[in-house]
GROMACS .gro file of C-alpha atoms in nm:
model
  454
    1MET     CA    1  -1.962   0.542   1.993
    2ALA     CA    2  -2.040   0.910   2.027
    3ASP     CA    3  -1.778   1.149   1.906
    4THR     CA    4  -1.618   1.363   2.173
    5THR     CA    5  -1.353   1.539   1.979
    6GLY     CA    6  -1.551   1.786   1.777
    7ASN     CA    7  -1.374   1.656   1.454
    8PRO     CA    8  -1.570   1.477   1.196
    9THR     CA    9  -1.702   1.155   1.318
   10ASP     CA   10  -1.483   0.927   1.091
   11THR     CA   11  -1.442   0.715   1.416
   12GLU     CA   12  -1.786   0.677   1.511
   13ALA     CA   13  -1.944   0.342   1.578
   14PRO     CA   14  -2.252   0.222   1.383
   15SER     CA   15  -2.543   0.343   1.608
   16ASP     CA   16  -2.705  -0.018   1.639
   17ILE     CA   17  -2.370  -0.171   1.827
   18ASP     CA   18  -2.451  -0.202   2.194
   19SER     CA   19  -2.157  -0.015   2.371
   20THR     CA   20  -2.304  -0.021   2.719
   21PRO     CA   21  -2.041  -0.079   2.973
   22ARG     CA   22  -2.015  -0.440   3.068
   23LYS     CA   23  -1.921  -0.547   3.428
   24SER     CA   24  -1.559  -0.635   3.459
   25SER     CA   25  -1.571  -1.005   3.549
   26TRP     CA   26  -1.344  -1.297   3.566
   27ARG     CA   27  -1.563  -1.510   3.351
   28HIS     CA   28  -1.467  -1.295   3.052
   29ILE     CA   29  -1.103  -1.352   3.075
   30GLY     CA   30  -0.943  -1.498   2.774
   31PRO     CA   31  -0.736  -1.291   2.526
   32GLY     CA   32  -0.495  -1.209   2.821
   33ILE     CA   33  -0.452  -1.587   2.879
   34VAL     CA   34  -0.366  -1.618   2.524
   35VAL     CA   35  -0.109  -1.326   2.503
   36ALA     CA   36   0.052  -1.454   2.807
   37ALA     CA   37   0.091  -1.776   2.689
   38THR     CA   38   0.203  -1.675   2.349
   39GLY     CA   39   0.440  -1.397   2.466
   40VAL     CA   40   0.649  -1.613   2.744
   41GLY     CA   41   0.833  -1.853   2.523
   42ALA     CA   42   1.135  -2.082   2.615
   43GLY     CA   43   1.366  -1.792   2.517
   44ASP     CA   44   1.195  -1.567   2.811
   45LEU     CA   45   1.236  -1.847   3.059
   46VAL     CA   46   1.613  -1.905   2.978
   47ALA     CA   47   1.692  -1.519   2.982
   48THR     CA   48   1.527  -1.503   3.350
   49LEU     CA   49   1.716  -1.828   3.454
   50ILE     CA   50   2.038  -1.679   3.361
   51ALA     CA   51   1.948  -1.346   3.535
   52GLY     CA   52   1.877  -1.556   3.839
   53SER     CA   53   2.195  -1.749   3.793
   54ASN     CA   54   2.420  -1.442   3.740
   55PHE     CA   55   2.265  -1.202   3.972
   56GLY     CA   56   2.059  -1.403   4.217
   57TYR     CA   57   1.751  -1.196   4.324
   58THR     CA   58   1.897  -0.860   4.244
   59LEU     CA   59   1.703  -0.813   3.926
   60LEU     CA   60   1.374  -0.919   4.035
   61TRP     CA   61   1.250  -0.580   4.032
   62ALA     CA   62   1.337  -0.548   3.665
   63ALA     CA   63   1.122  -0.843   3.558
   64ILE     CA   64   0.834  -0.698   3.726
   65VAL     CA   65   0.899  -0.364   3.548
   66GLY     CA   66   0.899  -0.554   3.227
   67CYS     CA   67   0.574  -0.691   3.305
   68LEU     CA   68   0.442  -0.311   3.381
   69VAL     CA   69   0.568  -0.204   3.050
   70LYS     CA   70   0.422  -0.470   2.860
   71ILE     CA   71   0.095  -0.404   3.030
   72SER     CA   72   0.085  -0.046   2.876
   73LEU     CA   73   0.160  -0.143   2.534
   74ALA     CA   74  -0.089  -0.422   2.516
   75GLU     CA   75  -0.388  -0.207   2.688
   76ALA     CA   76  -0.315   0.062   2.418
   77ALA     CA   77  -0.336  -0.180   2.134
   78GLY     CA   78  -0.676  -0.314   2.282
   79ARG     CA   79  -0.793   0.056   2.354
   80TRP     CA   80  -0.738   0.128   1.991
   81HIS     CA   81  -0.932  -0.143   1.872
   82LEU     CA   82  -1.227  -0.091   2.100
   83SER     CA   83  -1.227   0.289   2.104
   84THR     CA   84  -1.214   0.337   1.712
   85GLY     CA   85  -1.385  -0.010   1.589
   86SER     CA   86  -1.074  -0.044   1.355
   87THR     CA   87  -0.798  -0.269   1.376
   88LEU     CA   88  -0.436  -0.162   1.458
   89PHE     CA   89  -0.345  -0.210   1.077
   90ASP     CA   90  -0.582   0.045   0.989
   91GLY     CA   91  -0.415   0.286   1.241
   92TRP     CA   92  -0.082   0.216   1.110
   93ALA     CA   93  -0.196   0.268   0.743
   94SER     CA   94  -0.322   0.610   0.838
   95LEU     CA   95   0.012   0.730   0.934
   96GLY     CA   96   0.178   0.645   0.563
   97ARG     CA   97   0.303   0.417   0.338
   98TRP     CA   98   0.608   0.347   0.544
   99THR     CA   99   0.412   0.158   0.811
  100THR     CA  100   0.297  -0.072   0.535
  101TYR     CA  101   0.648  -0.126   0.386
  102PHE     CA  102   0.770  -0.212   0.750
  103PHE     CA  103   0.528  -0.446   0.827
  104ALA     CA  104   0.562  -0.647   0.510
  105ALA     CA  105   0.919  -0.674   0.537
  106TYR     CA  106   0.888  -0.769   0.909
  107VAL     CA  107   0.627  -1.019   0.873
  108VAL     CA  108   0.776  -1.201   0.575
  109ILE     CA  109   1.135  -1.224   0.711
  110TRP     CA  110   1.027  -1.257   1.067
  111GLY     CA  111   0.794  -1.528   1.014
  112PHE     CA  112   1.029  -1.726   0.790
  113VAL     CA  113   1.279  -1.747   1.057
  114TYR     CA  114   1.054  -1.758   1.364
  115GLY     CA  115   0.865  -2.052   1.224
  116ALA     CA  116   1.193  -2.270   1.227
  117ALA     CA  117   1.275  -2.142   1.595
  118ALA     CA  118   0.933  -2.215   1.716
  119MET     CA  119   0.929  -2.569   1.569
  120SER     CA  120   1.284  -2.650   1.711
  121SER     CA  121   1.194  -2.492   2.062
  122SER     CA  122   0.896  -2.727   2.075
  123ALA     CA  123   1.057  -3.028   1.954
  124LEU     CA  124   1.355  -3.016   2.247
  125PRO     CA  125   1.141  -3.132   2.504
  126LEU     CA  126   0.961  -3.389   2.314
  127GLN     CA  127   1.300  -3.545   2.209
  128ALA     CA  128   1.406  -3.546   2.557
  129LEU     CA  129   1.098  -3.711   2.672
  130PHE     CA  130   1.089  -3.954   2.401
  131PRO     CA  131   1.470  -3.984   2.275
  132ASP     CA  132   1.435  -4.309   2.082
  133VAL     CA  133   1.115  -4.219   1.878
  134MET     CA  134   1.271  -3.983   1.617
  135ASP     CA  135   1.517  -3.714   1.520
  136LEU     CA  136   1.477  -3.365   1.659
  137LYS     CA  137   1.438  -3.233   1.307
  138TRP     CA  138   1.134  -3.460   1.262
  139TRP     CA  139   1.002  -3.373   1.593
  140ALA     CA  140   1.004  -3.014   1.497
  141VAL     CA  141   0.825  -3.073   1.149
  142ALA     CA  142   0.561  -3.255   1.360
  143CYS     CA  143   0.512  -2.978   1.598
  144GLY     CA  144   0.480  -2.728   1.297
  145VAL     CA  145   0.224  -2.942   1.100
  146VAL     CA  146   0.008  -3.015   1.406
  147GLY     CA  147  -0.004  -2.663   1.485
  148LEU     CA  148  -0.097  -2.582   1.149
  149VAL     CA  149  -0.373  -2.835   1.137
  150PHE     CA  150  -0.503  -2.720   1.481
  151VAL     CA  151  -0.536  -2.339   1.382
  152TRP     CA  152  -0.664  -2.407   1.025
  153PHE     CA  153  -0.966  -2.597   1.141
  154ASN     CA  154  -1.048  -2.443   1.477
  155LYS     CA  155  -1.198  -2.073   1.544
  156TYR     CA  156  -1.081  -1.859   1.853
  157ALA     CA  157  -1.287  -2.017   2.096
  158VAL     CA  158  -1.144  -2.349   2.086
  159PHE     CA  159  -0.787  -2.207   2.034
  160GLU     CA  160  -0.859  -2.011   2.367
  161LYS     CA  161  -0.966  -2.319   2.543
  162VAL     CA  162  -0.638  -2.514   2.449
  163MET     CA  163  -0.417  -2.212   2.523
  164THR     CA  164  -0.587  -2.186   2.861
  165VAL     CA  165  -0.523  -2.553   2.945
  166LEU     CA  166  -0.152  -2.514   2.836
  167VAL     CA  167  -0.110  -2.205   3.064
  168GLY     CA  168  -0.266  -2.410   3.358
  169VAL     CA  169   0.039  -2.669   3.285
  170MET     CA  170   0.280  -2.381   3.258
  171PHE     CA  171   0.143  -2.239   3.575
  172VAL     CA  172   0.164  -2.535   3.794
  173VAL     CA  173   0.513  -2.643   3.656
  174THR     CA  174   0.673  -2.324   3.721
  175VAL     CA  175   0.497  -2.266   4.067
  176TYR     CA  176   0.616  -2.602   4.176
  177LEU     CA  177   0.952  -2.544   4.082
  178ALA     CA  178   0.983  -2.222   4.251
  179ILE     CA  179   0.853  -2.358   4.568
  180ARG     CA  180   1.096  -2.694   4.532
  181VAL     CA  181   1.387  -2.479   4.547
  182THR     CA  182   1.292  -2.321   4.844
  183PRO     CA  183   1.338  -1.956   4.781
  184ASN     CA  184   1.515  -1.716   5.016
  185LEU     CA  185   1.229  -1.479   5.064
  186PRO     CA  186   1.421  -1.208   5.249
  187ASP     CA  187   1.670  -1.202   4.972
  188ALA     CA  188   1.349  -1.198   4.727
  189PHE     CA  189   1.188  -0.888   4.882
  190ALA     CA  190   1.530  -0.708   4.888
  191GLY     CA  191   1.546  -0.782   4.515
  192LEU     CA  192   1.243  -0.555   4.473
  193LEU     CA  193   1.450  -0.260   4.528
  194PRO     CA  194   1.594  -0.104   4.202
  195VAL     CA  195   1.955  -0.185   4.234
  196LEU     CA  196   2.199  -0.252   3.932
  197PRO     CA  197   2.441  -0.545   3.961
  198ASP     CA  198   2.810  -0.444   4.022
  199GLU     CA  199   2.903  -0.592   3.679
  200LYS     CA  200   3.020  -0.458   3.326
  201ASP     CA  201   2.727  -0.367   3.102
  202SER     CA  202   2.488  -0.424   3.388
  203VAL     CA  203   2.254  -0.150   3.259
  204LEU     CA  204   2.205  -0.299   2.925
  205ASN     CA  205   2.179  -0.638   3.090
  206THR     CA  206   1.882  -0.517   3.304
  207LEU     CA  207   1.737  -0.337   3.010
  208GLY     CA  208   1.763  -0.652   2.831
  209LEU     CA  209   1.578  -0.840   3.104
  210ILE     CA  210   1.290  -0.582   3.113
  211GLY     CA  211   1.247  -0.582   2.743
  212GLY     CA  212   1.257  -0.931   2.729
  213VAL     CA  213   0.954  -1.021   2.955
  214GLY     CA  214   0.676  -1.150   2.750
  215GLY     CA  215   0.599  -1.082   2.409
  216THR     CA  216   0.692  -0.904   2.071
  217ILE     CA  217   0.453  -0.888   1.792
  218THR     CA  218   0.216  -1.077   2.028
  219LEU     CA  219   0.163  -0.731   2.198
  220ALA     CA  220   0.002  -0.600   1.861
  221ALA     CA  221  -0.199  -0.931   1.829
  222TYR     CA  222  -0.358  -0.866   2.160
  223GLY     CA  223  -0.603  -0.613   1.995
  224TYR     CA  224  -0.685  -0.876   1.739
  225TRP     CA  225  -0.755  -1.150   1.998
  226VAL     CA  226  -0.981  -0.879   2.202
  227ASN     CA  227  -1.185  -0.868   1.876
  228ALA     CA  228  -1.198  -1.236   1.802
  229LYS     CA  229  -1.338  -1.280   2.152
  230GLY     CA  230  -1.645  -1.056   2.045
  231TRP     CA  231  -1.509  -0.752   2.226
  232THR     CA  232  -1.562  -0.483   1.950
  233ASN     CA  233  -1.657  -0.144   2.128
  234THR     CA  234  -1.600   0.048   2.432
  235GLY     CA  235  -1.878  -0.124   2.628
  236TRP     CA  236  -1.575  -0.396   2.686
  237MET     CA  237  -1.307  -0.148   2.775
  238LYS     CA  238  -1.306  -0.216   3.164
  239VAL     CA  239  -1.330  -0.604   3.069
  240MET     CA  240  -1.011  -0.554   2.837
  241ARG     CA  241  -0.834  -0.372   3.103
  242LEU     CA  242  -0.901  -0.656   3.365
  243ASP     CA  243  -0.798  -0.915   3.107
  244ASN     CA  244  -0.474  -0.735   3.030
  245ARG     CA  245  -0.394  -0.716   3.401
  246VAL     CA  246  -0.435  -1.073   3.441
  247ALA     CA  247  -0.209  -1.152   3.135
  248TYR     CA  248   0.076  -0.976   3.280
  249ALA     CA  249  -0.004  -1.087   3.642
  250THR     CA  250   0.037  -1.442   3.488
  251THR     CA  251   0.343  -1.361   3.293
  252GLY     CA  252   0.503  -1.223   3.619
  253ILE     CA  253   0.443  -1.507   3.797
  254PHE     CA  254   0.612  -1.708   3.541
  255VAL     CA  255   0.927  -1.511   3.516
  256ILE     CA  256   0.971  -1.460   3.876
  257ALA     CA  257   0.903  -1.845   3.947
  258MET     CA  258   1.197  -1.901   3.702
  259LEU     CA  259   1.425  -1.624   3.858
  260PHE     CA  260   1.372  -1.801   4.176
  261VAL     CA  261   1.493  -2.136   4.015
  262GLY     CA  262   1.801  -1.947   3.851
  263ALA     CA  263   1.879  -1.773   4.189
  264GLU     CA  264   1.849  -2.093   4.408
  265LEU     CA  265   1.958  -2.383   4.190
  266LEU     CA  266   2.220  -2.203   3.998
  267HIS     CA  267   2.352  -1.891   4.138
  268SER     CA  268   2.420  -2.047   4.492
  269ALA     CA  269   2.585  -2.345   4.337
  270ASN     CA  270   2.779  -2.120   4.094
  271VAL     CA  271   2.639  -2.334   3.787
  272ALA     CA  272   2.624  -2.169   3.448
  273ILE     CA  273   2.384  -2.255   3.156
  274ALA     CA  274   2.379  -2.177   2.786
  275SER     CA  275   2.168  -1.926   2.634
  276GLY     CA  276   1.887  -2.021   2.416
  277ASP     CA  277   1.642  -2.312   2.436
  278LYS     CA  278   1.942  -2.573   2.496
  279GLY     CA  279   1.973  -2.410   2.818
  280LEU     CA  280   1.637  -2.544   2.940
  281ILE     CA  281   1.770  -2.923   2.870
  282GLN     CA  282   2.057  -2.827   3.074
  283LEU     CA  283   1.825  -2.739   3.365
  284THR     CA  284   1.637  -3.067   3.327
  285ASP     CA  285   1.975  -3.262   3.395
  286ILE     CA  286   2.036  -3.040   3.715
  287LEU     CA  287   1.682  -3.097   3.816
  288GLU     CA  288   1.718  -3.469   3.767
  289ALA     CA  289   2.056  -3.483   3.961
  290GLU     CA  290   1.896  -3.267   4.246
  291TYR     CA  291   1.534  -3.388   4.269
  292GLY     CA  292   1.502  -3.697   4.059
  293SER     CA  293   1.400  -3.784   3.726
  294ALA     CA  294   0.997  -3.741   3.812
  295THR     CA  295   1.076  -3.376   3.870
  296ALA     CA  296   1.278  -3.352   3.546
  297LYS     CA  297   1.028  -3.498   3.343
  298PHE     CA  298   0.733  -3.264   3.494
  299PHE     CA  299   0.964  -2.974   3.404
  300LEU     CA  300   0.989  -3.103   3.058
  301ILE     CA  301   0.619  -3.113   2.998
  302GLY     CA  302   0.605  -2.747   3.124
  303PHE     CA  303   0.893  -2.677   2.876
  304PHE     CA  304   0.682  -2.807   2.597
  305ALA     CA  305   0.377  -2.623   2.721
  306THR     CA  306   0.565  -2.308   2.728
  307SER     CA  307   0.717  -2.352   2.367
  308TYR     CA  308   0.409  -2.473   2.195
  309THR     CA  309   0.185  -2.206   2.344
  310SER     CA  310   0.415  -1.974   2.180
  311LEU     CA  311   0.413  -2.182   1.845
  312ILE     CA  312   0.028  -2.193   1.813
  313GLY     CA  313  -0.031  -1.844   1.958
  314VAL     CA  314   0.177  -1.706   1.665
  315TRP     CA  315   0.043  -1.921   1.384
  316HIS     CA  316  -0.302  -1.781   1.499
  317GLY     CA  317  -0.235  -1.425   1.604
  318VAL     CA  318   0.020  -1.328   1.336
  319SER     CA  319  -0.186  -1.493   1.063
  320LEU     CA  320  -0.484  -1.299   1.194
  321MET     CA  321  -0.280  -0.955   1.137
  322PHE     CA  322  -0.171  -1.069   0.814
  323ALA     CA  323  -0.539  -1.143   0.695
  324ASP     CA  324  -0.622  -0.794   0.799
  325PHE     CA  325  -0.308  -0.625   0.624
  326VAL     CA  326  -0.427  -0.808   0.306
  327SER     CA  327  -0.760  -0.721   0.334
  328ARG     CA  328  -0.721  -0.356   0.418
  329TYR     CA  329  -0.456  -0.332   0.131
  330ARG     CA  330  -0.672  -0.497  -0.112
  331LYS     CA  331  -0.962  -0.286  -0.038
  332ARG     CA  332  -0.806   0.033  -0.067
  333GLY     CA  333  -0.611  -0.071  -0.398
  334GLY     CA  334  -0.261  -0.014  -0.236
  335THR     CA  335  -0.352   0.335  -0.197
  336GLN     CA  336  -0.319   0.560   0.090
  337SER     CA  337  -0.588   0.814   0.177
  338GLY     CA  338  -0.623   1.085   0.423
  339ALA     CA  339  -0.547   1.006   0.795
  340GLY     CA  340  -0.906   1.033   0.899
  341GLU     CA  341  -1.045   0.800   0.623
  342GLU     CA  342  -0.788   0.545   0.701
  343ALA     CA  343  -0.862   0.524   1.055
  344GLY     CA  344  -1.228   0.524   1.009
  345GLY     CA  345  -1.435   0.472   0.715
  346GLU     CA  346  -1.375   0.111   0.593
  347GLY     CA  347  -1.157   0.060   0.892
  348GLU     CA  348  -1.451   0.103   1.138
  349ALA     CA  349  -1.584  -0.246   1.042
  350GLY     CA  350  -1.254  -0.419   1.114
  351GLY     CA  351  -1.318  -0.528   1.454
  352GLU     CA  352  -1.654  -0.660   1.365
  353GLU     CA  353  -1.508  -0.864   1.070
  354VAL     CA  354  -1.254  -1.019   1.307
  355ALA     CA  355  -1.522  -1.093   1.554
  356SER     CA  356  -1.715  -1.256   1.294
  357GLY     CA  357  -1.436  -1.510   1.222
  358GLU     CA  358  -1.440  -1.393   0.870
  359ARG     CA  359  -1.046  -1.347   0.900
  360GLU     CA  360  -0.985  -1.688   1.029
  361ARG     CA  361  -1.142  -1.852   0.732
  362SER     CA  362  -0.969  -1.622   0.457
  363TRP     CA  363  -0.714  -1.732   0.226
  364PRO     CA  364  -0.459  -1.477   0.362
  365PHE     CA  365  -0.476  -1.629   0.693
  366ARG     CA  366  -0.418  -1.969   0.588
  367ALA     CA  367  -0.149  -1.866   0.336
  368TYR     CA  368   0.061  -1.710   0.600
  369LEU     CA  369  -0.010  -2.020   0.812
  370LEU     CA  370   0.175  -2.208   0.539
  371TRP     CA  371   0.425  -1.961   0.522
  372LEU     CA  372   0.498  -2.018   0.874
  373THR     CA  373   0.505  -2.402   0.852
  374PHE     CA  374   0.658  -2.521   0.539
  375PRO     CA  375   0.944  -2.288   0.414
  376PRO     CA  376   1.103  -2.284   0.742
  377ILE     CA  377   1.143  -2.667   0.743
  378VAL     CA  378   1.400  -2.605   0.478
  379LEU     CA  379   1.606  -2.406   0.763
  380LEU     CA  380   1.553  -2.696   1.003
  381PHE     CA  381   1.744  -2.932   0.763
  382GLN     CA  382   2.002  -2.686   0.593
  383GLY     CA  383   2.087  -2.446   0.855
  384GLN     CA  384   1.982  -2.063   0.889
  385PRO     CA  385   2.124  -1.835   0.606
  386PHE     CA  386   2.354  -1.589   0.768
  387ARG     CA  387   2.215  -1.252   0.613
  388LEU     CA  388   1.860  -1.365   0.664
  389ILE     CA  389   1.935  -1.414   1.039
  390ILE     CA  390   2.106  -1.050   1.059
  391LEU     CA  391   1.766  -0.898   0.904
  392TYR     CA  392   1.575  -1.097   1.127
  393GLY     CA  393   1.736  -0.965   1.409
  394VAL     CA  394   1.735  -0.605   1.315
  395LEU     CA  395   1.358  -0.625   1.221
  396GLY     CA  396   1.272  -0.803   1.538
  397ALA     CA  397   1.453  -0.525   1.726
  398ALA     CA  398   1.279  -0.250   1.563
  399PHE     CA  399   0.913  -0.377   1.615
  400LEU     CA  400   0.865  -0.276   1.975
  401PRO     CA  401   1.009   0.079   1.901
  402PHE     CA  402   0.773   0.088   1.616
  403LEU     CA  403   0.476  -0.039   1.809
  404ALA     CA  404   0.540   0.200   2.090
  405GLY     CA  405   0.578   0.503   1.868
  406THR     CA  406   0.297   0.452   1.660
  407LEU     CA  407   0.068   0.377   1.965
  408ILE     CA  408   0.160   0.720   2.118
  409TRP     CA  409   0.100   0.895   1.778
  410LEU     CA  410  -0.233   0.735   1.729
  411LEU     CA  411  -0.372   0.761   2.079
  412ASN     CA  412  -0.285   1.115   2.108
  413SER     CA  413  -0.447   1.215   1.770
  414SER     CA  414  -0.798   1.303   1.644
  415ARG     CA  415  -0.806   0.935   1.516
  416THR     CA  416  -0.905   0.845   1.853
  417PRO     CA  417  -1.237   0.970   2.024
  418ARG     CA  418  -1.115   1.223   2.296
  419GLN     CA  419  -1.224   1.021   2.595
  420TRP     CA  420  -1.019   0.710   2.511
  421ARG     CA  421  -0.686   0.917   2.408
  422ASN     CA  422  -0.381   0.875   2.622
  423GLY     CA  423  -0.366   1.043   2.956
  424PRO     CA  424  -0.064   1.151   3.130
  425LEU     CA  425   0.035   0.778   3.283
  426SER     CA  426  -0.021   0.616   2.950
  427ASN     CA  427   0.184   0.853   2.771
  428VAL     CA  428   0.486   0.830   3.022
  429MET     CA  429   0.454   0.455   3.010
  430LEU     CA  430   0.446   0.426   2.653
  431ALA     CA  431   0.723   0.671   2.587
  432LEU     CA  432   0.929   0.479   2.853
  433ALA     CA  433   0.864   0.162   2.649
  434GLY     CA  434   0.960   0.329   2.334
  435LEU     CA  435   1.297   0.459   2.482
  436LEU     CA  436   1.381   0.129   2.643
  437PHE     CA  437   1.305  -0.057   2.304
  438LEU     CA  438   1.486   0.183   2.110
  439VAL     CA  439   1.802   0.133   2.317
  440LEU     CA  440   1.786  -0.230   2.287
  441CYS     CA  441   1.713  -0.176   1.897
  442VAL     CA  442   2.033   0.026   1.849
  443LYS     CA  443   2.231  -0.232   2.059
  444GLN     CA  444   2.108  -0.503   1.867
  445ILE     CA  445   2.164  -0.336   1.556
  446TRP     CA  446   2.530  -0.240   1.649
  447ASP     CA  447   2.606  -0.594   1.760
  448GLN     CA  448   2.523  -0.756   1.427
  449PRO     CA  449   2.847  -0.851   1.236
  450TRP     CA  450   2.768  -0.597   0.960
  451SER     CA  451   3.127  -0.664   0.816
  452GLU     CA  452   3.053  -1.026   0.721
  453PHE     CA  453   2.719  -0.919   0.569
  454PHE     CA  454   2.842  -0.732   0.269
   0.00000   0.00000   0.00000
């Protein structure tokens, strides 16, 4: 792409790459469906159900704001990949060694604990559907291994098709439930007004709902899925933006539908459910009592689709990021150069390498797949080590402030061609996202039982 900054052309794409703008078309949609499916896990559905249960429709506006915040983050990640030809890790590496250290610690500890959580979440609905087949732990192992085999032997195109089918299942189930409980539409429309519940800690609860709608590291993975789709230059910018909006419109439908269920089925009957994935099993029992076993089983199928898309989405997307991390680190011999060289230079081929499928065949991609699958099995059988869980919580809470802050930095600097840098709206949205996630990060760190850690 032509440089428009007046700076050295270290972000200039090779001249033989066709960057003619593509027409924004629904037939191109794909990475957005993947990021929506991966980002909305069972935990998000439970959090939204509990919000509906506790506050009725009052926080409907917060769920919508959460989608808008995540749109800005994913769009920024996609814009970096397309405008520079580099990957997000190239951008992070240009900011200094500290980003490498943070990502390395995060991806190792987070992956170890998340692997066990994702496998358990996928196993719960299977055990409920087939209670006499095998124990929950073995269902979890089976889910992890099947996910490993699927991602190991398939490229992005097949992965996207399977995710699209599972998203279709999620969509049908959640919308069916929302209609089945007969939502009170006047109250729902009233919930679009930004009003805080008259409860203790209502501000933090509201911020938690906004921040919890759809994705953490999967927002960073979006740029990699954009490249894996074959979108590698600014010609795909309009397509990427449409795709991203579809992603979070889909996410919005999921969370609004579950908030309707919480408001009508739980709030009106003053029924409380547990936080975490087991809350969805409780909801299954409530649905069976209210609407019969067929509806309950239908919900369990949707619960499995929700959990399993998160599992295979992380297995693919974060492994892709890890493969890029290792490749960039090895090519530079673990050294940090000037910012311009890191963001361009070798990095300008990063998107092309992801698009070629080379990353998905690499040993770091497959090594991280193994890391997500087999070491966490130990946690399934022995319980999760206390100190590791605290570190997991802290690193997980810190990732989104890290992502928002570094995207503001990268997309307002000469690392990004001038025409694709942040405008006022992008800066405001990313700054709000960064502030929101920083508050939630501080709360998460404050709430950890540090006295027991040492």
